[in-house]
Structure formats: structure tokens, C-alpha cells
């Protein structure tokens, strides 16, 4: 999701193109057809085109499409298997971008299914998210699915629900903390998770994230734990922070960290402050960082 947020930044118009037949558009290498042989009551057959179900089919198809659009990937095109997303900042620009994509598909004998394509729209659903000029939102169909959830009756059902919720963790403030009781099998609190998934996602922050401390980190002093949170966040949202044209501010409820400043921020974020932390920012990359105390 972080990568999609980064590449779609500033885009206001989208198109979604769906392949017709996808894997079936690719010819099996001549001489290798026997490797796909199968038997039916009507006789034995071999595929002439790449069928669905082959272990390497997804990776092969993805590589071929990536090669076709190599120079414009993440510039104004994103490809995920049989779907192509085209994104632009203006109508005129988008017309050119879509024309380029369709021309390359035609040149490579790849066909699309018109009934499943969307062209020149202000928002588009893909990979469980709604993308628009306003940013990223949860797919409304998924929100409705959450509202219809029933409390899980066994461990397997709970794991399924937590897996679904984890996919949308970026929309939930303090996600790890809020689901900690669920991971210890206290199922009666499940309705509260259903509520927070819907209510927190309706706010307007860019994204949320959280994680548990590993055993070694649990031994840190309180000051270092708070500082670790800042370092981790700087690395996680590095692409966005480096793209800012103005200084940014870190809000913390630990009063001593309000003296965290530009040079100190770059120093710790390069991995020199806390044990076990790898590099993230370099001195020349750092935007100006300031901190402010916010009672928590």
C-alpha cells in the first residue's frame, strides 16, 4: 500500500484495464506442449496456450507485461497480474497515457475485456482499495462485509477475521494494541474490533501503522522505546517524508523527546542511535524534523 500511495500521489484521473483471457494470451513454447498434457474420457490433450493453474504462470505473465511497460511502470502505469492501472494528473495527460498503453498491448497481441475496463474515471477500486484524488479509502464492499461480521465461534474463524483486519491495519490507529486481547483468544471483545475497523477508517489521516516490540526491544528504557517508535515511523514513511517541500513535525507524548531536532533526527534515523536498527535516512536526504509534546 505504501508504494501505491507514493506512485498515485497527485493523480486525479484513472483507468483500469483488464486482460481478456490473461494467461491464455501466451503461447506455450513450441515443443513443450507435452508438459501440459492431461487426460479426459474423450482422450488425451495438450495445451497450446498457457493454462490457468500452472505453478509459474502468474510470475511468467507478470514478467512479460512488466517488460512491455518497463519504462513507464510506476510513472503512470501499475500492473498487477491481469489488471493494469493508468493514472494521471489531467485529462489531456491521461488521454496520452491510455493511448500509449493500448498501443503497446495491440503491438504485442494482448487483448482486453471491454466489459471489465474503466476509462477516465475519478476513482477506481483495485486490490481492495478505492483510489481517488482524495487519496486511499477502504473498498465500500469490504466495509459492508465487516458490518455483517458475526463473532467467531472457534480459533480458525478468529484467525480468518484477524487476517482480514490486518490487511486494513493502515486505516486503524493503534491497531496492534487494539487487537492484542483478540490474539489471546478473548473473543467477547470482537464486536469492538468490527466497530474500530469502520469508524477509524472514516477519518482523514494518511495512514496508521503499529507493531509489537520484539523481546530485545522490550528491555529498552521507556525513553528509548518512545524514540524507537519515531525511528521506525521515519523509516516506514520515508518516501513520503522525503518528498515534502516543507519541514514536518513529530508529535510525541514523551516530553523529553520534544528536543529531538533536525540533526539529531537524521543521526538516529541512519541507525546510529538504537541497537538493532538498520539504516533508513542519510544526512543529505533529511528534511527538517522538529518535535512537539502532545499529552497522551
PDB file of C-alpha atoms in Angstrom:
ATOM      1  CA  UNK A   1       0.000   0.000   0.000  1.00  0.00           C
ATOM      2  CA  UNK A   2       2.847   2.388   0.809  1.00  0.00           C
ATOM      3  CA  UNK A   3       4.177   2.022  -2.747  1.00  0.00           C
ATOM      4  CA  UNK A   4       0.748   2.646  -4.299  1.00  0.00           C
ATOM      5  CA  UNK A   5       0.226   5.745  -2.162  1.00  0.00           C
ATOM      6  CA  UNK A   6       3.562   7.036  -3.356  1.00  0.00           C
ATOM      7  CA  UNK A   7       3.067   6.453  -7.097  1.00  0.00           C
ATOM      8  CA  UNK A   8      -0.562   7.679  -7.145  1.00  0.00           C
ATOM      9  CA  UNK A   9       0.284  10.885  -5.284  1.00  0.00           C
ATOM     10  CA  UNK A  10      -1.295  13.882  -7.056  1.00  0.00           C
ATOM     11  CA  UNK A  11      -3.259  11.793  -9.583  1.00  0.00           C
ATOM     12  CA  UNK A  12      -6.875  12.778 -10.245  1.00  0.00           C
ATOM     13  CA  UNK A  13      -7.965  10.594 -13.157  1.00  0.00           C
ATOM     14  CA  UNK A  14      -7.696   6.829 -13.555  1.00  0.00           C
ATOM     15  CA  UNK A  15      -8.330   3.965 -15.955  1.00  0.00           C
ATOM     16  CA  UNK A  16      -8.398   0.252 -15.193  1.00  0.00           C
ATOM     17  CA  UNK A  17      -7.719  -2.238 -17.981  1.00  0.00           C
ATOM     18  CA  UNK A  18      -8.470  -5.947 -17.608  1.00  0.00           C
ATOM     19  CA  UNK A  19      -6.943  -8.596 -19.861  1.00  0.00           C
ATOM     20  CA  UNK A  20      -9.200 -10.948 -21.805  1.00  0.00           C
ATOM     21  CA  UNK A  21      -8.077 -14.483 -21.068  1.00  0.00           C
ATOM     22  CA  UNK A  22      -4.868 -13.313 -19.387  1.00  0.00           C
ATOM     23  CA  UNK A  23      -2.604 -16.394 -19.280  1.00  0.00           C
ATOM     24  CA  UNK A  24      -4.350 -17.870 -22.332  1.00  0.00           C
ATOM     25  CA  UNK A  25      -2.913 -14.997 -24.373  1.00  0.00           C
ATOM     26  CA  UNK A  26       0.553 -16.565 -24.123  1.00  0.00           C
ATOM     27  CA  UNK A  27       1.639 -19.383 -26.439  1.00  0.00           C
ATOM     28  CA  UNK A  28       3.334 -22.436 -24.923  1.00  0.00           C
ATOM     29  CA  UNK A  29       6.873 -22.731 -26.282  1.00  0.00           C
ATOM     30  CA  UNK A  30       6.859 -24.973 -29.339  1.00  0.00           C
ATOM     31  CA  UNK A  31       7.993 -28.435 -28.328  1.00  0.00           C
ATOM     32  CA  UNK A  32       6.955 -28.039 -24.675  1.00  0.00           C
ATOM     33  CA  UNK A  33       3.232 -28.649 -25.179  1.00  0.00           C
ATOM     34  CA  UNK A  34       3.542 -32.234 -23.897  1.00  0.00           C
ATOM     35  CA  UNK A  35       4.387 -30.869 -20.442  1.00  0.00           C
ATOM     36  CA  UNK A  36       0.792 -29.699 -20.102  1.00  0.00           C
ATOM     37  CA  UNK A  37      -0.806 -32.995 -21.213  1.00  0.00           C
ATOM     38  CA  UNK A  38      -3.950 -34.155 -19.430  1.00  0.00           C
ATOM     39  CA  UNK A  39      -6.407 -37.000 -19.926  1.00  0.00           C
ATOM     40  CA  UNK A  40     -10.190 -36.947 -20.153  1.00  0.00           C
ATOM     41  CA  UNK A  41     -12.743 -39.623 -21.002  1.00  0.00           C
ATOM     42  CA  UNK A  42     -12.658 -38.266 -24.543  1.00  0.00           C
ATOM     43  CA  UNK A  43      -8.914 -38.703 -24.926  1.00  0.00           C
ATOM     44  CA  UNK A  44      -5.597 -37.005 -24.096  1.00  0.00           C
ATOM     45  CA  UNK A  45      -4.914 -33.354 -24.845  1.00  0.00           C
ATOM     46  CA  UNK A  46      -2.107 -30.800 -24.652  1.00  0.00           C
ATOM     47  CA  UNK A  47      -2.410 -27.064 -24.135  1.00  0.00           C
ATOM     48  CA  UNK A  48      -1.192 -24.791 -26.911  1.00  0.00           C
ATOM     49  CA  UNK A  49      -1.521 -21.700 -24.703  1.00  0.00           C
ATOM     50  CA  UNK A  50      -0.559 -21.186 -21.081  1.00  0.00           C
ATOM     51  CA  UNK A  51      -3.383 -22.503 -18.879  1.00  0.00           C
ATOM     52  CA  UNK A  52      -4.505 -21.260 -15.503  1.00  0.00           C
ATOM     53  CA  UNK A  53      -3.158 -23.373 -12.649  1.00  0.00           C
ATOM     54  CA  UNK A  54       0.470 -23.789 -13.692  1.00  0.00           C
ATOM     55  CA  UNK A  55       2.875 -23.011 -10.845  1.00  0.00           C
ATOM     56  CA  UNK A  56       4.901 -20.485 -12.823  1.00  0.00           C
ATOM     57  CA  UNK A  57       2.018 -18.967 -14.801  1.00  0.00           C
ATOM     58  CA  UNK A  58       1.474 -15.861 -12.606  1.00  0.00           C
ATOM     59  CA  UNK A  59       5.175 -14.956 -12.460  1.00  0.00           C
ATOM     60  CA  UNK A  60       5.644 -15.585 -16.192  1.00  0.00           C
ATOM     61  CA  UNK A  61       2.670 -13.440 -17.163  1.00  0.00           C
ATOM     62  CA  UNK A  62       3.677 -10.654 -14.759  1.00  0.00           C
ATOM     63  CA  UNK A  63       7.226 -10.564 -16.141  1.00  0.00           C
ATOM     64  CA  UNK A  64       6.066 -10.354 -19.763  1.00  0.00           C
ATOM     65  CA  UNK A  65       3.681  -7.479 -19.040  1.00  0.00           C
ATOM     66  CA  UNK A  66       6.291  -5.710 -16.900  1.00  0.00           C
ATOM     67  CA  UNK A  67       8.790  -5.947 -19.757  1.00  0.00           C
ATOM     68  CA  UNK A  68       6.280  -4.363 -22.151  1.00  0.00           C
ATOM     69  CA  UNK A  69       5.727  -1.380 -19.837  1.00  0.00           C
ATOM     70  CA  UNK A  70       9.161  -1.319 -18.213  1.00  0.00           C
ATOM     71  CA  UNK A  71       9.908   2.352 -18.936  1.00  0.00           C
ATOM     72  CA  UNK A  72       6.542   3.638 -17.647  1.00  0.00           C
ATOM     73  CA  UNK A  73       5.975   1.350 -14.646  1.00  0.00           C
ATOM     74  CA  UNK A  74       5.228   3.452 -11.541  1.00  0.00           C
ATOM     75  CA  UNK A  75       5.396   6.551 -13.749  1.00  0.00           C
ATOM     76  CA  UNK A  76       1.799   6.362 -14.886  1.00  0.00           C
ATOM     77  CA  UNK A  77       1.197   2.605 -15.026  1.00  0.00           C
ATOM     78  CA  UNK A  78       0.847  -0.068 -12.341  1.00  0.00           C
ATOM     79  CA  UNK A  79       0.421  -3.717 -13.328  1.00  0.00           C
ATOM     80  CA  UNK A  80      -0.827  -6.499 -11.071  1.00  0.00           C
ATOM     81  CA  UNK A  81      -1.237  -9.771 -12.973  1.00  0.00           C
ATOM     82  CA  UNK A  82      -4.233  -9.315 -15.299  1.00  0.00           C
ATOM     83  CA  UNK A  83      -5.060  -5.722 -14.310  1.00  0.00           C
ATOM     84  CA  UNK A  84      -3.412  -2.516 -15.498  1.00  0.00           C
ATOM     85  CA  UNK A  85      -3.953   0.772 -13.671  1.00  0.00           C
ATOM     86  CA  UNK A  86      -3.259   4.005 -15.561  1.00  0.00           C
ATOM     87  CA  UNK A  87      -3.149   7.212 -13.513  1.00  0.00           C
ATOM     88  CA  UNK A  88      -2.628  10.857 -14.486  1.00  0.00           C
ATOM     89  CA  UNK A  89      -2.921  14.393 -13.157  1.00  0.00           C
ATOM     90  CA  UNK A  90      -5.007  15.816 -16.014  1.00  0.00           C
ATOM     91  CA  UNK A  91      -7.467  14.780 -18.746  1.00  0.00           C
ATOM     92  CA  UNK A  92      -5.055  15.661 -21.562  1.00  0.00           C
ATOM     93  CA  UNK A  93      -2.206  13.776 -19.953  1.00  0.00           C
ATOM     94  CA  UNK A  94      -4.423  10.773 -19.282  1.00  0.00           C
ATOM     95  CA  UNK A  95      -5.573  10.530 -22.891  1.00  0.00           C
ATOM     96  CA  UNK A  96      -1.938  10.253 -23.989  1.00  0.00           C
ATOM     97  CA  UNK A  97      -1.114   7.719 -21.266  1.00  0.00           C
ATOM     98  CA  UNK A  98      -4.056   5.432 -22.071  1.00  0.00           C
ATOM     99  CA  UNK A  99      -3.315   5.621 -25.804  1.00  0.00           C
ATOM    100  CA  UNK A 100       0.277   4.564 -25.155  1.00  0.00           C
ATOM    101  CA  UNK A 101      -0.815   1.592 -23.050  1.00  0.00           C
ATOM    102  CA  UNK A 102      -3.399   0.369 -25.571  1.00  0.00           C
ATOM    103  CA  UNK A 103      -0.956   0.777 -28.467  1.00  0.00           C
ATOM    104  CA  UNK A 104       1.623  -1.379 -26.718  1.00  0.00           C
ATOM    105  CA  UNK A 105      -0.961  -4.049 -25.942  1.00  0.00           C
ATOM    106  CA  UNK A 106      -2.014  -4.159 -29.603  1.00  0.00           C
ATOM    107  CA  UNK A 107       1.601  -4.325 -30.779  1.00  0.00           C
ATOM    108  CA  UNK A 108       2.134  -7.380 -28.558  1.00  0.00           C
ATOM    109  CA  UNK A 109      -1.147  -9.113 -29.478  1.00  0.00           C
ATOM    110  CA  UNK A 110      -2.559  -8.789 -25.964  1.00  0.00           C
ATOM    111  CA  UNK A 111      -6.295  -8.214 -25.758  1.00  0.00           C
ATOM    112  CA  UNK A 112      -8.520  -6.656 -23.109  1.00  0.00           C
ATOM    113  CA  UNK A 113     -12.080  -7.341 -21.974  1.00  0.00           C
ATOM    114  CA  UNK A 114     -14.018  -4.125 -22.609  1.00  0.00           C
ATOM    115  CA  UNK A 115     -16.851  -5.002 -20.216  1.00  0.00           C
ATOM    116  CA  UNK A 116     -14.416  -5.130 -17.287  1.00  0.00           C
ATOM    117  CA  UNK A 117     -12.448  -1.977 -18.171  1.00  0.00           C
ATOM    118  CA  UNK A 118     -12.978   1.524 -16.804  1.00  0.00           C
ATOM    119  CA  UNK A 119     -11.690   4.587 -18.631  1.00  0.00           C
ATOM    120  CA  UNK A 120     -11.203   8.185 -17.499  1.00  0.00           C
ATOM    121  CA  UNK A 121     -12.831   7.927 -14.053  1.00  0.00           C
ATOM    122  CA  UNK A 122     -12.194  10.000 -10.918  1.00  0.00           C
ATOM    123  CA  UNK A 123     -11.969   6.962  -8.629  1.00  0.00           C
ATOM    124  CA  UNK A 124     -11.293   3.285  -9.138  1.00  0.00           C
ATOM    125  CA  UNK A 125     -11.351   0.140  -6.998  1.00  0.00           C
ATOM    126  CA  UNK A 126      -8.339  -2.138  -7.061  1.00  0.00           C
ATOM    127  CA  UNK A 127      -6.779  -4.679  -4.704  1.00  0.00           C
ATOM    128  CA  UNK A 128      -9.387  -3.989  -2.019  1.00  0.00           C
ATOM    129  CA  UNK A 129      -8.928  -0.206  -2.008  1.00  0.00           C
ATOM    130  CA  UNK A 130     -10.676   2.783  -3.562  1.00  0.00           C
ATOM    131  CA  UNK A 131      -8.210   5.184  -5.209  1.00  0.00           C
ATOM    132  CA  UNK A 132      -9.138   8.788  -5.999  1.00  0.00           C
ATOM    133  CA  UNK A 133      -7.695  12.303  -5.996  1.00  0.00           C
ATOM    134  CA  UNK A 134      -8.574  12.447  -2.287  1.00  0.00           C
ATOM    135  CA  UNK A 135      -6.306   9.514  -1.516  1.00  0.00           C
ATOM    136  CA  UNK A 136      -6.903   5.948  -0.448  1.00  0.00           C
ATOM    137  CA  UNK A 137     -10.057   4.505   1.128  1.00  0.00           C
ATOM    138  CA  UNK A 138     -11.298   1.081   2.088  1.00  0.00           C
ATOM    139  CA  UNK A 139     -13.400  -0.570  -0.588  1.00  0.00           C
ATOM    140  CA  UNK A 140     -17.010   0.088   0.453  1.00  0.00           C
ATOM    141  CA  UNK A 141     -17.969  -3.503  -0.337  1.00  0.00           C
ATOM    142  CA  UNK A 142     -15.381  -4.617   2.222  1.00  0.00           C
ATOM    143  CA  UNK A 143     -16.755  -2.138   4.774  1.00  0.00           C
ATOM    144  CA  UNK A 144     -20.212  -3.649   4.355  1.00  0.00           C
ATOM    145  CA  UNK A 145     -18.719  -7.105   4.749  1.00  0.00           C
ATOM    146  CA  UNK A 146     -17.184  -6.031   8.070  1.00  0.00           C
ATOM    147  CA  UNK A 147     -20.509  -4.637   9.287  1.00  0.00           C
ATOM    148  CA  UNK A 148     -22.096  -8.021   8.606  1.00  0.00           C
ATOM    149  CA  UNK A 149     -19.484  -9.981  10.544  1.00  0.00           C
ATOM    150  CA  UNK A 150     -20.611 -12.442  13.190  1.00  0.00           C
ATOM    151  CA  UNK A 151     -18.459 -13.096  16.258  1.00  0.00           C
ATOM    152  CA  UNK A 152     -16.143 -16.058  15.521  1.00  0.00           C
ATOM    153  CA  UNK A 153     -17.011 -19.297  17.312  1.00  0.00           C
ATOM    154  CA  UNK A 154     -13.640 -21.014  17.073  1.00  0.00           C
ATOM    155  CA  UNK A 155      -9.933 -20.289  16.672  1.00  0.00           C
ATOM    156  CA  UNK A 156      -9.915 -20.859  12.910  1.00  0.00           C
ATOM    157  CA  UNK A 157     -12.723 -18.331  12.380  1.00  0.00           C
ATOM    158  CA  UNK A 158     -10.911 -15.822  14.608  1.00  0.00           C
ATOM    159  CA  UNK A 159      -7.684 -16.233  12.622  1.00  0.00           C
ATOM    160  CA  UNK A 160      -9.607 -15.631   9.390  1.00  0.00           C
ATOM    161  CA  UNK A 161     -11.149 -12.430  10.764  1.00  0.00           C
ATOM    162  CA  UNK A 162      -7.815 -11.158  12.083  1.00  0.00           C
ATOM    163  CA  UNK A 163      -6.180 -11.855   8.725  1.00  0.00           C
ATOM    164  CA  UNK A 164      -8.850  -9.760   7.006  1.00  0.00           C
ATOM    165  CA  UNK A 165      -8.474  -6.948   9.550  1.00  0.00           C
ATOM    166  CA  UNK A 166      -4.681  -6.991   9.286  1.00  0.00           C
ATOM    167  CA  UNK A 167      -4.956  -6.213   5.562  1.00  0.00           C
ATOM    168  CA  UNK A 168      -6.539  -2.860   6.532  1.00  0.00           C
ATOM    169  CA  UNK A 169      -4.307  -2.126   9.535  1.00  0.00           C
ATOM    170  CA  UNK A 170      -3.073   1.118   7.915  1.00  0.00           C
ATOM    171  CA  UNK A 171      -6.541   2.580   8.455  1.00  0.00           C
ATOM    172  CA  UNK A 172      -6.655   1.772  12.185  1.00  0.00           C
ATOM    173  CA  UNK A 173      -4.960   3.836  14.858  1.00  0.00           C
ATOM    174  CA  UNK A 174      -3.034   1.673  17.384  1.00  0.00           C
ATOM    175  CA  UNK A 175      -4.101  -1.482  15.575  1.00  0.00           C
ATOM    176  CA  UNK A 176      -1.654  -3.812  17.372  1.00  0.00           C
ATOM    177  CA  UNK A 177      -2.794  -2.572  20.767  1.00  0.00           C
ATOM    178  CA  UNK A 178      -6.480  -2.797  19.934  1.00  0.00           C
ATOM    179  CA  UNK A 179      -6.352  -6.399  18.742  1.00  0.00           C
ATOM    180  CA  UNK A 180      -3.939  -7.651  21.424  1.00  0.00           C
ATOM    181  CA  UNK A 181      -6.788  -9.073  23.511  1.00  0.00           C
ATOM    182  CA  UNK A 182      -8.129 -10.908  20.467  1.00  0.00           C
ATOM    183  CA  UNK A 183      -4.796 -12.593  19.844  1.00  0.00           C
ATOM    184  CA  UNK A 184      -5.029 -14.015  23.364  1.00  0.00           C
ATOM    185  CA  UNK A 185      -8.383 -15.574  22.351  1.00  0.00           C
ATOM    186  CA  UNK A 186     -10.651 -13.246  24.311  1.00  0.00           C
ATOM    187  CA  UNK A 187     -13.327 -13.430  21.657  1.00  0.00           C
ATOM    188  CA  UNK A 188     -16.023 -11.389  23.538  1.00  0.00           C
ATOM    189  CA  UNK A 189     -14.228  -8.159  22.547  1.00  0.00           C
ATOM    190  CA  UNK A 190     -14.601  -8.991  18.842  1.00  0.00           C
ATOM    191  CA  UNK A 191     -17.521  -6.543  18.250  1.00  0.00           C
ATOM    192  CA  UNK A 192     -15.287  -3.629  19.264  1.00  0.00           C
ATOM    193  CA  UNK A 193     -12.811  -4.551  16.511  1.00  0.00           C
ATOM    194  CA  UNK A 194     -15.640  -4.524  13.969  1.00  0.00           C
ATOM    195  CA  UNK A 195     -16.545  -1.010  15.117  1.00  0.00           C
ATOM    196  CA  UNK A 196     -12.996   0.384  15.027  1.00  0.00           C
ATOM    197  CA  UNK A 197     -12.404  -1.003  11.523  1.00  0.00           C
ATOM    198  CA  UNK A 198     -15.280   1.087  10.209  1.00  0.00           C
ATOM    199  CA  UNK A 199     -15.059   4.198  12.398  1.00  0.00           C
ATOM    200  CA  UNK A 200     -11.294   4.802  12.267  1.00  0.00           C
ATOM    201  CA  UNK A 201     -11.247   4.311   8.502  1.00  0.00           C
ATOM    202  CA  UNK A 202     -13.685   7.186   8.095  1.00  0.00           C
ATOM    203  CA  UNK A 203     -11.233   9.777   9.418  1.00  0.00           C
ATOM    204  CA  UNK A 204      -8.830  11.688   7.229  1.00  0.00           C
ATOM    205  CA  UNK A 205      -5.237  10.830   8.284  1.00  0.00           C
ATOM    206  CA  UNK A 206      -2.993   9.499   5.516  1.00  0.00           C
ATOM    207  CA  UNK A 207      -2.402   6.149   7.234  1.00  0.00           C
ATOM    208  CA  UNK A 208      -1.893   4.399  10.550  1.00  0.00           C
ATOM    209  CA  UNK A 209       0.616   1.725  11.464  1.00  0.00           C
ATOM    210  CA  UNK A 210       1.819  -0.106  14.546  1.00  0.00           C
ATOM    211  CA  UNK A 211       3.671  -3.227  15.573  1.00  0.00           C
ATOM    212  CA  UNK A 212       4.623  -5.244  18.631  1.00  0.00           C
ATOM    213  CA  UNK A 213       8.027  -4.918  20.274  1.00  0.00           C
ATOM    214  CA  UNK A 214      10.340  -7.899  19.851  1.00  0.00           C
ATOM    215  CA  UNK A 215      11.803  -9.416  23.064  1.00  0.00           C
ATOM    216  CA  UNK A 216      15.069  -7.435  22.821  1.00  0.00           C
ATOM    217  CA  UNK A 217      13.160  -4.154  22.386  1.00  0.00           C
ATOM    218  CA  UNK A 218      11.055  -4.854  25.472  1.00  0.00           C
ATOM    219  CA  UNK A 219      14.249  -4.397  27.505  1.00  0.00           C
ATOM    220  CA  UNK A 220      14.765  -0.815  26.300  1.00  0.00           C
ATOM    221  CA  UNK A 221      14.267   2.075  28.691  1.00  0.00           C
ATOM    222  CA  UNK A 222      10.996   3.986  28.250  1.00  0.00           C
ATOM    223  CA  UNK A 223      12.831   6.864  26.565  1.00  0.00           C
ATOM    224  CA  UNK A 224      14.407   4.512  24.026  1.00  0.00           C
ATOM    225  CA  UNK A 225      11.121   2.740  23.342  1.00  0.00           C
ATOM    226  CA  UNK A 226       9.499   6.069  22.525  1.00  0.00           C
ATOM    227  CA  UNK A 227      12.475   7.015  20.379  1.00  0.00           C
ATOM    228  CA  UNK A 228      12.312   3.649  18.616  1.00  0.00           C
ATOM    229  CA  UNK A 229       8.747   4.469  17.615  1.00  0.00           C
ATOM    230  CA  UNK A 230       9.896   7.687  15.941  1.00  0.00           C
ATOM    231  CA  UNK A 231      12.784   5.970  14.143  1.00  0.00           C
ATOM    232  CA  UNK A 232      10.507   3.179  12.927  1.00  0.00           C
ATOM    233  CA  UNK A 233       7.911   5.674  11.659  1.00  0.00           C
ATOM    234  CA  UNK A 234      10.563   7.732   9.833  1.00  0.00           C
ATOM    235  CA  UNK A 235      11.714   4.623   8.002  1.00  0.00           C
ATOM    236  CA  UNK A 236       8.220   3.334   7.292  1.00  0.00           C
ATOM    237  CA  UNK A 237       7.043   6.603   5.722  1.00  0.00           C
ATOM    238  CA  UNK A 238      10.439   7.569   4.297  1.00  0.00           C
ATOM    239  CA  UNK A 239       9.230   8.030   0.703  1.00  0.00           C
ATOM    240  CA  UNK A 240       6.520  10.479   1.745  1.00  0.00           C
ATOM    241  CA  UNK A 241       8.631  12.456   4.209  1.00  0.00           C
ATOM    242  CA  UNK A 242      11.469  12.949   1.733  1.00  0.00           C
ATOM    243  CA  UNK A 243       9.025  14.258  -0.870  1.00  0.00           C
ATOM    244  CA  UNK A 244       7.783  17.065   1.389  1.00  0.00           C
ATOM    245  CA  UNK A 245       8.771  20.570   0.359  1.00  0.00           C
ATOM    246  CA  UNK A 246       8.495  21.921   3.908  1.00  0.00           C
ATOM    247  CA  UNK A 247       9.614  20.764   7.379  1.00  0.00           C
ATOM    248  CA  UNK A 248       7.469  18.214   9.201  1.00  0.00           C
ATOM    249  CA  UNK A 249       6.666  17.820  12.881  1.00  0.00           C
ATOM    250  CA  UNK A 250       6.635  14.694  15.041  1.00  0.00           C
ATOM    251  CA  UNK A 251       4.083  14.675  17.876  1.00  0.00           C
ATOM    252  CA  UNK A 252       5.047  12.628  20.934  1.00  0.00           C
ATOM    253  CA  UNK A 253       3.584  12.175  24.410  1.00  0.00           C
ATOM    254  CA  UNK A 254       7.095  11.757  25.861  1.00  0.00           C
ATOM    255  CA  UNK A 255       8.114  15.254  26.949  1.00  0.00           C
ATOM    256  CA  UNK A 256      11.898  14.762  26.766  1.00  0.00           C
ATOM    257  CA  UNK A 257      11.683  13.909  23.064  1.00  0.00           C
ATOM    258  CA  UNK A 258      10.391  17.371  22.184  1.00  0.00           C
ATOM    259  CA  UNK A 259      14.050  18.407  21.945  1.00  0.00           C
ATOM    260  CA  UNK A 260      14.559  15.952  19.066  1.00  0.00           C
ATOM    261  CA  UNK A 261      15.673  18.232  16.204  1.00  0.00           C
ATOM    262  CA  UNK A 262      16.911  18.207  12.587  1.00  0.00           C
ATOM    263  CA  UNK A 263      20.467  16.964  13.075  1.00  0.00           C
ATOM    264  CA  UNK A 264      19.538  14.556  15.869  1.00  0.00           C
ATOM    265  CA  UNK A 265      16.669  13.190  13.782  1.00  0.00           C
ATOM    266  CA  UNK A 266      18.942  12.396  10.862  1.00  0.00           C
ATOM    267  CA  UNK A 267      21.508  10.897  13.210  1.00  0.00           C
ATOM    268  CA  UNK A 268      19.224   8.351  14.829  1.00  0.00           C
ATOM    269  CA  UNK A 269      17.342   7.579  11.640  1.00  0.00           C
ATOM    270  CA  UNK A 270      20.558   6.467   9.986  1.00  0.00           C
ATOM    271  CA  UNK A 271      20.738   3.636  12.524  1.00  0.00           C
ATOM    272  CA  UNK A 272      23.325   5.026  14.936  1.00  0.00           C
ATOM    273  CA  UNK A 273      21.134   5.527  17.991  1.00  0.00           C
ATOM    274  CA  UNK A 274      19.294   2.334  18.892  1.00  0.00           C
ATOM    275  CA  UNK A 275      20.559  -1.274  18.927  1.00  0.00           C
ATOM    276  CA  UNK A 276      19.297  -3.486  16.139  1.00  0.00           C
ATOM    277  CA  UNK A 277      18.076  -0.626  13.932  1.00  0.00           C
ATOM    278  CA  UNK A 278      19.295  -0.598  10.330  1.00  0.00           C
ATOM    279  CA  UNK A 279      19.876   2.471   8.170  1.00  0.00           C
ATOM    280  CA  UNK A 280      16.958   4.444   6.790  1.00  0.00           C
ATOM    281  CA  UNK A 281      17.762   8.101   6.130  1.00  0.00           C
ATOM    282  CA  UNK A 282      21.051   9.723   5.215  1.00  0.00           C
ATOM    283  CA  UNK A 283      22.154  13.177   6.286  1.00  0.00           C
ATOM    284  CA  UNK A 284      21.799  14.674   2.808  1.00  0.00           C
ATOM    285  CA  UNK A 285      18.282  13.188   2.421  1.00  0.00           C
ATOM    286  CA  UNK A 286      16.784  14.594   5.606  1.00  0.00           C
ATOM    287  CA  UNK A 287      14.087  17.196   5.541  1.00  0.00           C
ATOM    288  CA  UNK A 288      13.925  19.388   8.615  1.00  0.00           C
ATOM    289  CA  UNK A 289      12.465  17.459  11.554  1.00  0.00           C
ATOM    290  CA  UNK A 290      11.005  19.019  14.687  1.00  0.00           C
ATOM    291  CA  UNK A 291       9.064  17.506  17.576  1.00  0.00           C
ATOM    292  CA  UNK A 292       6.309  18.766  19.824  1.00  0.00           C
ATOM    293  CA  UNK A 293       4.897  17.364  23.045  1.00  0.00           C
ATOM    294  CA  UNK A 294       1.291  16.253  22.956  1.00  0.00           C
ATOM    295  CA  UNK A 295      -0.180  14.989  26.201  1.00  0.00           C
ATOM    296  CA  UNK A 296      -1.276  11.423  25.753  1.00  0.00           C
TER     297      UNK A 296
END
